Amino acid sequence: MIIAALGVIAVGAMSAWVWALGPLPLDQAQQVSTSVVDRNGKLLRAYAMADGRWRLPVHAATDVDRRYLDLLLAYEDKRFYSHPGVDPLALGRAALQLITHGRIVSGGSTITMQLARLLEPRRERSVHAKLRQMVRAIQLERRFSKDQILDLYLALAPFGGNLEGVRAASIGYLGKEPKRLSLAESALLVALPQSPETRRLDRHPAAARAARDRVLDRMVEDGVLSADDAAQAKAVALARQRGPMPMLAPHSADQAMATGKRAATIRLTLDAPIQRALEALARDRAAALGPDISIALVVVDNASGEVLARVGSPDYFDNRRAGQVDMSRAIRSPGSTLKPFIYGLAFEDGFVHPESLIDDRPIRFGAYAPENFDMTFQGTVPVRKALQLSLNVPAIALLDRVGSSRLAARLKQAGAGLVLPKDEAPGLAMGLGGVGIRLQDLVQLYSGIARLGATVPLRELALDEPKPPEPLRLMDPVAAWQVGNVLLGTPPPDNAAANRIAFKTGTSYGYRDAWSVGFDGRLTIGVWVGRPDGAAVPGLVGRTAAAPILFDAFARTGKLPAALPKAPRGTLLASNAKLPLPLRRFRPAGELLRNGNEQALRIQFPLNGSRIDGSGDTSMPSLPVRVAGGVLPLTMMVNGVAVGEIDGRRQRLLTQPGPGFVRLTVMDAMGAADTVVVRIQ
C-alpha cells in the first residue's frame, strides 16, 4: 500500500510538473527569414530576421541532399523514425559509456530532444534539463510528424554566428543550396552544430576540419562509408571565409517587401538565370561607360505581361551610381521612343501607309520648328524610312495631324503613366521626349505592339491562381503589325543580325537619357542608360550606348528570337505605286484636299510686309482681310489674340488697331495657319 501510494504521489507530482511546463514554445521557433524566390522557387534574396539571424525555411524532402540526411541520422539518431521522441537504447548506451570512461563519450539525445533544447535554450546541463527535454520531445512527437520535426530541426540547428539551419549554413559557408552536397560538405554540416561557435569556418577552420573528419571516421566504423570514400572526403580543403547571402534582383525584392506582404516566402515572376545574366551584363557595360553611368533593364513576357528580369542599377551597393535607386521605375524623358506610337495612330487613322511618301524639310508649327538629330534633312522619303531613321520633322508632322492630346490619352489608356510639366498640356514636343515616362511603362507599351495592339498590365508578384489580365487598347491590330514590321527593318548595331528584333532607340534632350526598346514574338526588353542625377553625358546616344546592350540582352536570355505575328486580315501590302492615290503622299494639315482641289491656307490680303495708310482716316475705319484655302471654320487672330471667325466667304473686316506693326494670323480647323505682318501708318 505504501509503495502504491508513493507511486501515485510520484505520478501526480510528475503530471503536475509536466502540466506546469505549459504549451510548446513554438512561436519564435516558427519564425524564419523572409525569402524572395523566382518563378521556379530559386532564392533571389533573403532578409535577416529582426534580431539579425539568418534562418531560412527548409524542407528535408525537397531542399536537402539525401546523403546529408543519411549521415545526419546515422550520426545523431539512428532510430529517429522508430522511437517516440526518446530513445532508451541511446540513453542507456550514453550512461554506460559515462560510467566506464568517466566522461561523456556520446550523447543520448535524439534529434527530437535536440529540437526541444533549441526551442527552450538553457545553459545548464543537468538531470532536470534532460528530463525537461525528454518531456518536450514526447510532446513534439505527439503534435508533429517525423518529417515536420526533421524540418524544424534543419531550420533551427545552430551553425555559428548568426547562421541557423542547414540552408543558411550551406549558403553562407559553401555558397550553394544544400540540395547537392559532396560527401565532405555533408560531413562538415553534420559536425558543426555539435559545437557551432568553436567550429566556425571563418574563425576556427582547423577545428571544423577535425570535427568533419571525426564524423567520417565514425561513419566508417559504423559501416556507413567505405574507408576510400572517407579518405577522399578528408582530402578536400575547407573554405576559410563566409560568403554573402544571395542578392539577385534586390530592387524587385525591396519592392515586394514594401507591398506589406509578410510571408515566409514571396514568389516573383522573375527568372533567376535571366536575372543573373542581365545583372552581369549591366555591371560590365556600366564599367565600360564610366563610373557615374547607371543602367536599367526590364524583360517582359509578351503573352502574360510577367516581368522575367528587372535590373534597377548595375550595382546595388555603388553609392556613386546611386545603386539603390531603381532606375527602371524612375521618370525620365523618353527621347524618340514614343515615335512608333505616333506612326501607329497615323496608320490607324488611315491617312498614311508605311510606303507613303513624306517630306523631311524645314517646317514651322507656330513658334516650334523641329530639327533632326544630325541637323540635316532627307527630303522626300518613305514613311517606313522616316521611322527607321527616327527623323524628327515627319514624326512631328504626323503628330500634328494625329493630335498630341489624343496620343497622350491613348498611351495612358494603354497603361503608361505619362508625366507632363506642371500646368502643361500635351504638345508637339512630346513626340521628341517632352514628357516623362518610366522604363517599365515604355516596355509595357512596346509589348502591346508585339501583341498586335493590346497591352496587359505588368505583373511581378507570382499568384497561385493568376487571373487572365484584362487587355488595354493601344492601337488597331493592323496598325500595330505595320509598326512592328517597320521597326523590324531598323538597321541594327554593328555586328548584330538584322531583321531579328524590332527595336527603337531614343536620346533625350541634352544627352541625359539613352534608350533602346525592342521585341520579338516572345519577349520585350527595354534598356535605359544615363546618370541617376539627370546630369548630361556628352556623346550619350541611344543607338551607340543602349542598342548594343539591348541586342546583347536578347542573346543572354538563352533563347533564339521568336518570329513576330503574321499580318492580320485586312492589312494592305502594296508598293507606293499601287497604293490608293490619297495614300501615296502624306499631306500636312494645312495642305488637305478641299472640294477635290489642293489648296493651302493663305492670307490673300493684306500682303505680308505691306504698308497700310489711313489709320486716322474715319472714312476707312476697318481693315479688310481675305483668305484662300483652308478648312472651315477659320479663326482670326491679331497680335496673337483671337478676335473671332472669318465668314464663309473667307473675308472679314477688322477694326484698325493703332499705328505700328500688326501681326495677322488665320488658323483653320485642322490647325494649319498663315501669318502676315503689316505696318499701319
XYZ file of C-alpha atoms in Angstrom:
681
model
C 0.000 0.000 0.000
C 2.773 2.414 0.923
C 4.616 1.669 -2.315
C 1.432 2.118 -4.295
C 0.707 5.396 -2.542
C 4.221 6.639 -3.201
C 3.796 5.652 -6.827
C 0.557 7.553 -7.087
C 2.158 10.584 -5.451
C 5.133 10.391 -7.815
C 2.899 10.108 -10.858
C 0.782 13.005 -9.645
C 3.834 15.147 -8.979
C 5.237 14.275 -12.353
C 1.944 15.113 -14.048
C 1.742 18.410 -12.207
C 5.287 19.223 -13.246
C 4.559 18.400 -16.859
C 1.392 20.479 -16.701
C 3.388 23.383 -15.265
C 5.694 23.340 -18.275
C 2.896 24.818 -20.351
C 2.479 24.540 -24.125
C 5.338 24.082 -26.549
C 7.161 27.386 -27.225
C 6.734 27.343 -30.994
C 6.001 30.986 -31.822
C 9.606 32.137 -32.045
C 10.787 28.843 -33.491
C 8.480 29.037 -36.468
C 9.696 32.492 -37.448
C 12.093 32.485 -40.400
C 13.856 34.982 -42.606
C 11.682 36.229 -45.447
C 12.855 34.645 -48.676
C 12.142 36.166 -52.083
C 12.269 33.471 -54.755
C 11.899 33.388 -58.527
C 9.162 31.730 -60.589
C 10.818 28.316 -60.109
C 11.480 28.670 -56.377
C 15.164 29.653 -56.643
C 16.308 32.032 -53.918
C 16.795 35.578 -55.180
C 17.283 37.400 -51.890
C 16.676 36.760 -48.209
C 16.168 39.243 -45.390
C 17.636 38.661 -41.936
C 15.242 38.397 -39.015
C 14.700 41.370 -36.722
C 17.486 40.209 -34.393
C 19.943 39.764 -37.265
C 19.806 35.980 -37.520
C 19.643 34.139 -40.829
C 17.105 31.343 -40.653
C 15.759 30.127 -43.975
C 12.761 27.831 -44.387
C 13.794 24.312 -45.388
C 12.058 21.054 -46.256
C 14.068 17.871 -45.957
C 12.252 16.137 -48.779
C 12.951 18.823 -51.409
C 15.670 21.191 -50.199
C 18.397 18.952 -48.757
C 20.765 16.402 -50.258
C 19.769 12.836 -49.352
C 23.342 11.891 -48.475
C 23.490 14.643 -45.864
C 20.260 13.366 -44.280
C 21.620 9.804 -44.206
C 24.818 10.956 -42.486
C 22.867 13.127 -40.034
C 20.554 10.340 -38.955
C 23.359 7.769 -38.834
C 25.493 10.064 -36.661
C 22.847 11.690 -34.463
C 19.795 9.433 -34.270
C 19.804 6.029 -35.944
C 16.317 5.126 -34.738
C 14.737 8.531 -35.459
C 11.808 7.085 -37.390
C 11.019 4.405 -34.796
C 11.336 5.964 -31.323
C 8.626 8.117 -29.666
C 10.959 11.087 -29.153
C 13.190 9.449 -26.550
C 15.491 6.538 -27.414
C 16.005 4.325 -24.319
C 18.796 2.378 -26.040
C 20.730 5.550 -26.806
C 20.264 6.825 -23.250
C 21.412 3.513 -21.821
C 24.479 3.449 -24.072
C 25.395 7.012 -23.086
C 25.007 6.188 -19.371
C 27.176 3.046 -19.674
C 29.909 4.982 -21.517
C 29.831 7.657 -18.833
C 30.304 5.027 -16.113
C 33.020 3.079 -17.901
C 35.018 6.010 -19.291
C 34.346 8.555 -16.600
C 33.340 11.099 -19.219
C 30.663 11.672 -21.851
C 31.659 9.723 -24.946
C 28.417 10.147 -26.911
C 25.163 11.829 -26.056
C 21.871 10.048 -25.776
C 19.769 12.882 -27.123
C 17.597 12.199 -30.131
C 17.030 14.765 -32.857
C 13.652 15.449 -31.290
C 15.298 16.112 -27.915
C 17.840 18.401 -29.575
C 14.968 20.270 -31.188
C 13.360 20.612 -27.737
C 16.622 22.125 -26.442
C 16.667 24.586 -29.343
C 13.090 25.622 -28.596
C 13.974 26.298 -24.949
C 17.687 27.137 -24.895
C 19.297 26.662 -21.457
C 22.922 26.951 -20.466
C 22.952 24.375 -17.673
C 23.376 20.673 -18.403
C 21.599 18.835 -15.592
C 19.294 15.918 -14.973
C 16.426 18.363 -14.621
C 17.205 19.916 -18.013
C 17.475 16.484 -19.624
C 14.104 15.437 -18.192
C 12.561 18.620 -19.494
C 13.939 17.866 -22.980
C 12.525 14.341 -22.831
C 9.059 15.607 -21.934
C 9.169 18.245 -24.636
C 10.377 15.649 -27.152
C 7.396 13.433 -26.424
C 5.090 16.437 -26.785
C 6.682 17.272 -30.133
C 6.233 13.711 -31.360
C 2.561 13.784 -30.435
C 1.980 17.058 -32.265
C 4.132 16.746 -35.378
C 5.038 14.076 -37.872
C 8.619 12.836 -38.130
C 9.178 14.808 -41.343
C 7.885 18.004 -39.734
C 10.188 17.502 -36.750
C 13.126 16.991 -39.081
C 12.227 20.156 -40.983
C 12.121 22.155 -37.746
C 15.477 20.793 -36.651
C 17.066 21.550 -40.018
C 15.796 25.138 -39.783
C 16.873 25.773 -36.157
C 20.178 23.917 -35.778
C 22.986 26.406 -34.921
C 25.976 26.670 -37.250
C 27.914 29.527 -35.693
C 27.450 33.278 -35.634
C 24.033 34.317 -36.875
C 23.586 31.299 -39.141
C 20.785 28.979 -38.147
C 19.620 25.989 -40.122
C 21.339 23.877 -42.705
C 20.187 26.012 -45.610
C 21.597 29.268 -44.244
C 24.820 27.469 -43.301
C 25.213 25.851 -46.705
C 24.725 29.175 -48.490
C 26.873 31.127 -46.030
C 29.790 28.686 -45.775
C 29.635 26.777 -49.041
C 27.997 29.314 -51.366
C 25.348 26.852 -52.526
C 21.944 25.478 -51.685
C 22.051 22.199 -49.712
C 20.302 20.290 -52.496
C 23.556 18.926 -53.920
C 26.336 18.411 -51.381
C 29.523 16.442 -51.665
C 30.414 13.857 -49.030
C 32.926 16.237 -47.449
C 30.355 19.054 -47.340
C 27.685 16.781 -45.870
C 30.027 15.583 -43.112
C 31.007 19.175 -42.310
C 27.396 20.300 -41.929
C 26.706 17.309 -39.674
C 29.660 18.215 -37.431
C 29.194 21.973 -36.997
C 26.034 22.031 -34.799
C 27.787 19.941 -32.095
C 29.859 22.988 -31.137
C 28.924 25.774 -33.550
C 30.984 28.622 -32.114
C 34.249 26.712 -31.677
C 33.975 25.173 -35.164
C 33.076 28.251 -37.207
C 34.719 28.049 -40.603
C 35.510 31.750 -40.694
C 37.233 31.674 -37.281
C 38.281 28.116 -36.441
C 38.785 26.248 -39.723
C 41.180 23.711 -38.183
C 38.633 22.723 -35.519
C 35.920 22.488 -38.169
C 38.057 20.207 -40.315
C 38.914 17.957 -37.367
C 35.226 17.673 -36.460
C 34.338 16.800 -40.039
C 36.994 14.089 -40.128
C 35.684 12.583 -36.877
C 32.237 12.294 -38.439
C 33.756 10.499 -41.431
C 35.743 8.142 -39.170
C 32.630 7.318 -37.168
C 30.709 6.533 -40.349
C 33.483 4.162 -41.433
C 33.364 2.414 -38.042
C 29.593 2.003 -38.321
C 29.872 0.662 -41.866
C 28.021 3.573 -43.434
C 31.015 4.677 -45.543
C 33.959 2.909 -47.089
C 37.468 3.845 -45.983
C 38.340 5.047 -49.508
C 35.347 7.381 -49.713
C 36.158 8.803 -46.288
C 39.812 9.305 -47.233
C 38.857 11.213 -50.393
C 36.451 13.406 -48.423
C 39.135 14.179 -45.823
C 41.451 15.404 -48.572
C 39.032 18.163 -49.563
C 40.139 21.584 -48.323
C 37.724 23.842 -46.461
C 36.818 27.420 -47.280
C 38.184 29.826 -44.667
C 35.700 32.629 -45.024
C 31.996 33.145 -45.056
C 30.265 34.305 -48.232
C 27.385 36.749 -48.687
C 23.763 35.789 -48.930
C 22.235 35.893 -52.454
C 21.383 39.379 -53.719
C 19.705 38.774 -57.063
C 17.067 41.311 -58.087
C 17.488 43.462 -54.954
C 15.217 46.236 -56.220
C 12.407 43.836 -57.059
C 12.808 42.161 -53.672
C 12.662 45.521 -51.892
C 9.523 46.425 -53.816
C 7.922 43.092 -52.906
C 8.719 43.677 -49.244
C 7.289 47.191 -49.464
C 3.912 45.802 -50.518
C 3.436 44.711 -46.911
C 3.036 41.036 -47.717
C 4.560 39.313 -44.691
C 5.034 35.732 -45.789
C 7.921 33.374 -45.163
C 8.383 33.079 -48.915
C 7.472 35.659 -51.551
C 7.445 34.323 -55.083
C 8.132 36.637 -58.020
C 7.660 36.078 -61.735
C 11.376 36.685 -62.347
C 13.577 34.028 -63.947
C 16.783 33.712 -61.889
C 19.119 32.643 -64.750
C 17.972 35.547 -66.943
C 18.170 37.946 -63.997
C 21.710 36.819 -63.171
C 22.841 37.120 -66.782
C 21.450 40.632 -67.208
C 22.844 41.879 -63.907
C 26.282 40.757 -65.096
C 25.666 42.494 -68.438
C 24.722 45.749 -66.707
C 27.840 45.635 -64.494
C 30.136 45.013 -67.460
C 28.645 47.718 -69.667
C 28.442 50.298 -66.871
C 32.115 49.748 -66.058
C 32.961 50.428 -69.701
C 30.774 53.547 -69.918
C 32.127 55.279 -66.814
C 31.862 55.449 -63.008
C 28.832 57.778 -62.974
C 26.735 55.895 -65.530
C 23.842 53.700 -64.471
C 21.938 51.124 -66.498
C 18.437 49.711 -66.088
C 16.795 46.801 -67.924
C 13.324 45.271 -67.886
C 12.377 41.994 -69.593
C 8.699 41.125 -70.082
C 6.902 38.069 -71.393
C 4.623 39.413 -74.128
C 1.838 36.873 -73.658
C 1.345 37.214 -69.905
C 2.869 40.581 -69.017
C 5.063 38.849 -66.417
C 8.357 40.546 -65.649
C 11.130 37.997 -66.206
C 14.019 40.251 -65.184
C 14.466 43.723 -63.748
C 17.829 45.416 -63.260
C 17.414 48.710 -61.435
C 21.115 49.598 -61.374
C 24.463 47.940 -62.191
C 25.474 47.628 -58.519
C 23.067 47.903 -55.601
C 25.886 48.967 -53.253
C 27.535 51.538 -55.539
C 26.768 54.900 -53.938
C 28.386 56.873 -56.747
C 25.863 55.409 -59.171
C 23.028 55.725 -56.621
C 22.796 51.954 -56.833
C 19.841 51.577 -54.511
C 17.677 53.799 -56.731
C 15.606 51.663 -59.089
C 16.026 53.475 -62.406
C 13.554 51.141 -64.124
C 10.853 52.947 -62.112
C 12.346 56.447 -62.400
C 10.599 59.081 -64.513
C 12.839 60.204 -67.383
C 12.499 61.852 -70.782
C 11.901 59.174 -73.453
C 13.553 60.963 -76.376
C 12.313 59.485 -79.659
C 10.960 56.248 -78.206
C 7.344 57.476 -78.435
C 7.549 57.943 -82.217
C 6.295 54.411 -83.052
C 3.022 55.211 -81.313
C 2.609 58.404 -83.356
C 3.039 56.369 -86.520
C 0.714 53.679 -85.166
C -2.132 56.148 -84.681
C -1.425 57.622 -88.100
C -1.690 54.140 -89.648
C -4.844 53.510 -87.637
C -6.440 56.730 -88.881
C -5.764 55.641 -92.446
C -4.180 58.845 -93.798
C -0.714 57.323 -94.141
C 0.821 53.933 -95.004
C 4.347 52.587 -94.396
C 5.038 53.032 -98.118
C 3.585 56.542 -98.298
C 5.975 59.378 -99.097
C 6.519 62.122 -96.562
C 8.601 65.298 -96.643
C 11.548 65.809 -94.335
C 12.177 69.505 -94.820
C 12.278 72.631 -92.670
C 8.844 73.391 -91.290
C 7.411 75.552 -88.556
C 4.415 74.880 -86.317
C 3.743 78.299 -84.870
C 6.870 79.094 -82.874
C 8.039 75.461 -82.890
C 10.478 74.422 -85.623
C 11.677 70.820 -85.115
C 15.055 69.756 -86.467
C 16.628 66.351 -86.982
C 19.275 65.000 -84.645
C 22.057 65.465 -87.225
C 20.770 68.933 -88.226
C 20.197 67.779 -91.832
C 17.092 66.978 -93.889
C 16.462 63.953 -96.083
C 13.933 65.456 -98.468
C 11.071 63.216 -99.550
C 11.331 59.718 -98.022
C 9.016 56.733 -97.441
C 7.242 56.733 -94.100
C 8.976 53.428 -93.367
C 12.395 55.014 -93.720
C 11.349 58.087 -91.743
C 10.573 55.915 -88.713
C 13.584 53.646 -89.118
C 15.905 56.683 -89.313
C 13.956 58.381 -86.494
C 13.523 61.608 -88.458
C 12.019 64.326 -86.279
C 10.178 66.512 -88.807
C 7.984 63.725 -90.277
C 7.122 62.473 -86.786
C 6.015 65.940 -85.656
C 4.052 66.455 -88.877
C 2.182 63.212 -88.211
C 1.646 64.118 -84.554
C 0.234 67.470 -85.643
C -2.314 65.542 -87.712
C -2.993 62.860 -85.060
C -3.199 65.284 -82.150
C -0.952 65.482 -79.090
C -3.811 65.157 -76.630
C -5.098 62.088 -78.443
C -1.673 60.450 -78.318
C -1.326 61.179 -74.602
C -4.813 59.859 -73.892
C -4.197 56.654 -75.858
C -0.891 55.945 -74.106
C -2.468 56.488 -70.712
C -5.357 54.234 -71.720
C -2.774 51.549 -72.542
C -1.285 51.771 -69.037
C 1.568 54.271 -69.372
C 1.938 56.869 -66.654
C 2.945 59.974 -68.597
C 4.159 62.960 -66.589
C 3.923 66.451 -68.078
C 5.440 69.626 -66.625
C 3.184 71.346 -64.125
C 0.200 73.081 -65.721
C 1.324 71.948 -69.198
C -0.983 70.361 -71.774
C 0.269 67.746 -74.257
C 2.039 69.433 -77.148
C 4.014 68.549 -80.238
C 7.243 68.456 -78.227
C 6.121 65.241 -76.526
C 6.891 63.450 -79.789
C 10.583 64.176 -79.228
C 10.716 63.486 -75.489
C 8.901 66.452 -73.947
C 7.167 64.245 -71.379
C 8.214 61.959 -68.509
C 7.817 58.175 -68.512
C 9.202 55.136 -66.690
C 11.162 52.386 -68.400
C 8.705 49.734 -67.213
C 5.788 51.670 -68.745
C 7.669 52.051 -72.016
C 8.294 48.292 -72.079
C 4.595 47.665 -71.446
C 3.694 49.870 -74.409
C 6.139 48.145 -76.752
C 4.911 44.726 -75.665
C 1.489 45.954 -76.806
C 2.868 46.397 -80.332
C 4.126 42.804 -80.209
C 0.631 41.745 -79.045
C -0.916 43.457 -82.095
C -2.210 46.500 -80.304
C -3.323 45.339 -76.845
C -1.188 45.828 -73.746
C -1.524 43.934 -70.468
C -0.502 45.298 -67.052
C 2.947 44.150 -65.993
C 2.998 41.672 -63.122
C 5.943 40.827 -60.879
C 4.331 39.114 -57.902
C 3.545 35.479 -58.743
C -0.006 34.494 -57.916
C -1.152 30.981 -57.056
C -4.104 31.277 -59.413
C -3.453 34.265 -61.678
C -6.460 35.667 -63.465
C -6.053 36.379 -67.171
C -5.021 40.043 -67.456
C -7.521 42.452 -68.932
C -6.098 43.766 -72.246
C -5.795 47.538 -72.671
C -6.211 49.114 -76.107
C -3.133 50.688 -77.636
C -3.879 50.710 -81.358
C -5.587 48.790 -84.139
C -4.100 45.312 -84.834
C -3.241 46.206 -88.438
C -1.545 49.425 -87.338
C 0.402 47.579 -84.625
C 1.592 44.978 -87.145
C 2.678 47.721 -89.536
C 4.679 49.462 -86.799
C 6.333 46.193 -85.774
C 7.125 45.344 -89.389
C 8.775 48.739 -89.887
C 10.806 48.506 -86.664
C 11.954 45.007 -87.595
C 13.815 46.578 -90.523
C 15.613 49.196 -88.439
C 19.364 48.906 -89.078
C 20.835 47.032 -86.087
C 24.014 47.984 -84.174
C 27.379 46.886 -85.510
C 27.942 43.115 -85.516
C 24.264 42.399 -84.780
C 21.981 40.353 -87.031
C 19.344 42.292 -88.961
C 15.617 41.545 -89.151
C 15.613 39.547 -85.904
C 14.447 42.130 -83.358
C 12.043 45.047 -83.844
C 13.505 47.952 -81.908
C 13.656 51.713 -81.481
C 16.237 53.952 -79.861
C 15.924 57.349 -78.261
C 18.098 60.116 -76.856
C 16.682 62.803 -74.613
C 17.492 66.492 -74.841
C 20.980 67.329 -73.635
C 22.245 63.730 -73.773
C 20.701 62.881 -70.404
C 18.994 59.593 -71.282
C 19.791 56.916 -73.843
C 17.089 54.342 -74.581
C 16.536 51.233 -76.630
C 13.398 49.110 -76.515
C 12.847 46.041 -78.681
C 10.690 42.961 -79.012
C 10.360 39.661 -80.801
C 7.444 37.247 -80.788
C 8.149 36.192 -77.190
C 9.881 38.939 -75.193
C 10.086 42.699 -74.912
C 13.238 44.218 -73.421
C 13.870 47.842 -72.513
C 17.228 49.456 -71.753
C 17.933 52.836 -70.184
C 21.408 54.355 -69.836
C 22.285 57.626 -68.115
C 23.189 59.326 -64.875
C 20.728 58.922 -62.000
C 21.145 62.587 -61.055
C 19.971 63.672 -64.510
C 23.249 65.333 -65.485
C 24.179 65.473 -69.153
C 26.622 62.929 -70.575
C 28.117 64.338 -73.805
C 28.001 61.760 -76.572
C 25.471 59.514 -74.811
C 23.250 58.374 -77.694
C 20.654 55.628 -77.703
C 21.979 53.945 -80.827
C 25.546 53.584 -79.584
C 25.024 53.331 -75.809
C 21.731 51.465 -75.334
C 21.065 49.487 -78.541
C 24.142 47.209 -78.219
C 23.064 46.382 -74.660
C 19.569 45.559 -75.931
C 20.821 43.068 -78.516
C 23.244 41.523 -76.005
C 20.367 41.204 -73.511
C 18.303 39.241 -76.036
C 21.292 36.961 -76.637
C 21.822 36.377 -72.904
C 18.262 35.228 -72.336
C 19.419 31.972 -73.890
C 16.558 31.890 -76.388
C 16.595 32.494 -80.130
C 14.433 35.417 -81.278
C 10.864 34.281 -81.944
C 9.040 35.339 -85.089
C 6.596 38.236 -84.887
C 2.880 37.587 -85.537
C 1.703 37.344 -89.131
C -0.090 40.245 -90.766
C -3.721 40.465 -89.589
C -6.506 40.027 -92.057
C -7.190 43.223 -93.966
C -3.603 44.504 -93.942
C -2.803 46.430 -97.101
C 0.509 45.158 -98.504
C 1.462 47.217 -101.547
C 4.217 49.362 -103.011
C 3.786 53.111 -103.194
C 2.767 52.966 -106.857
C -0.077 50.601 -106.075
C -1.440 52.492 -103.080
C -4.702 54.441 -103.395
C -3.963 57.954 -104.577
C -4.603 59.682 -101.190
C -2.091 57.311 -99.508
C 0.766 57.804 -101.907
C 1.901 61.023 -100.301
C 1.243 62.462 -96.849
C -0.258 65.941 -96.782
C 0.228 68.099 -93.692
C -2.858 69.535 -92.051
C -2.641 72.839 -93.965
C -2.415 71.110 -97.326
C -5.519 68.888 -97.161
C -7.679 68.377 -100.214
C -10.764 70.586 -100.235
C -13.599 70.171 -102.726
C -11.324 67.968 -104.791
C -8.715 70.744 -105.293
C -5.427 71.075 -103.446
C -5.403 74.488 -101.790
C -3.321 75.542 -98.814
C -4.489 78.118 -96.299
C -3.196 81.541 -97.341
C -3.900 85.188 -96.467
C -4.505 86.950 -99.803
C -4.938 90.455 -98.364
C -3.188 92.270 -96.877
C 0.144 91.104 -98.258
C 2.976 90.279 -95.910
C 5.215 93.304 -95.333
C 2.784 95.796 -96.838
C 2.143 99.316 -95.528
C -1.425 100.481 -94.992
C -2.203 104.169 -94.834
C -5.204 105.760 -93.200
C -5.287 104.656 -89.572
C -6.544 108.127 -88.744
C -8.959 108.325 -91.649
C -12.519 107.936 -90.356
C -13.690 107.058 -93.825
C -11.751 103.770 -93.586
C -12.322 102.549 -90.006
C -11.929 98.865 -90.901
C -9.123 96.694 -92.328
C -10.345 94.092 -94.831
C -8.851 90.583 -94.658
C -9.278 87.991 -97.397
C -8.255 84.331 -97.078
C -7.982 81.452 -99.563
C -7.969 77.717 -98.872
C -8.044 76.021 -95.500
C -10.759 74.015 -93.775
C -13.658 75.869 -92.155
C -14.098 77.255 -89.592
C -11.294 79.812 -89.821
C -10.151 81.707 -86.713
C -8.675 85.194 -86.926
C -6.013 86.426 -84.505
C -4.490 89.902 -84.179
C -1.144 90.002 -82.440
C -1.832 86.523 -81.050
C -5.289 87.384 -79.649
C -8.338 85.656 -81.203
C -10.884 88.165 -82.490
C -13.448 85.740 -83.939
C -14.102 83.692 -87.046
C -13.925 84.584 -90.710
C -17.207 84.215 -92.595
C -17.994 81.591 -95.216
C -16.802 83.893 -97.987
C -13.389 83.874 -96.275
C -13.499 87.619 -95.610
C -13.573 89.790 -92.517
C -13.418 93.470 -91.667
C -11.189 94.260 -88.715
C -11.259 97.406 -86.648
C -7.928 99.007 -87.380
C -5.521 98.922 -84.454
C -3.266 101.844 -83.732
C -0.259 102.750 -85.835
C 2.659 100.354 -85.880
C 3.367 96.760 -86.862
C 0.456 94.319 -86.665
C 0.672 90.527 -86.912
C -2.381 88.916 -88.507
C -2.839 85.125 -88.216
C -5.515 82.818 -89.586
C -5.865 79.194 -88.370
C -8.177 76.597 -89.888
C -9.995 73.632 -88.322
C -7.050 71.285 -88.930
C -4.504 73.522 -87.224
C -2.910 74.900 -90.405
C -2.005 78.583 -90.090
C -0.735 81.514 -92.143
C 0.643 84.788 -90.793
C 1.417 88.181 -92.275
C 2.926 91.264 -90.681
C 1.811 94.686 -91.927
C 2.631 98.250 -90.920
C -0.201 100.686 -90.343
C 0.816 104.331 -90.791
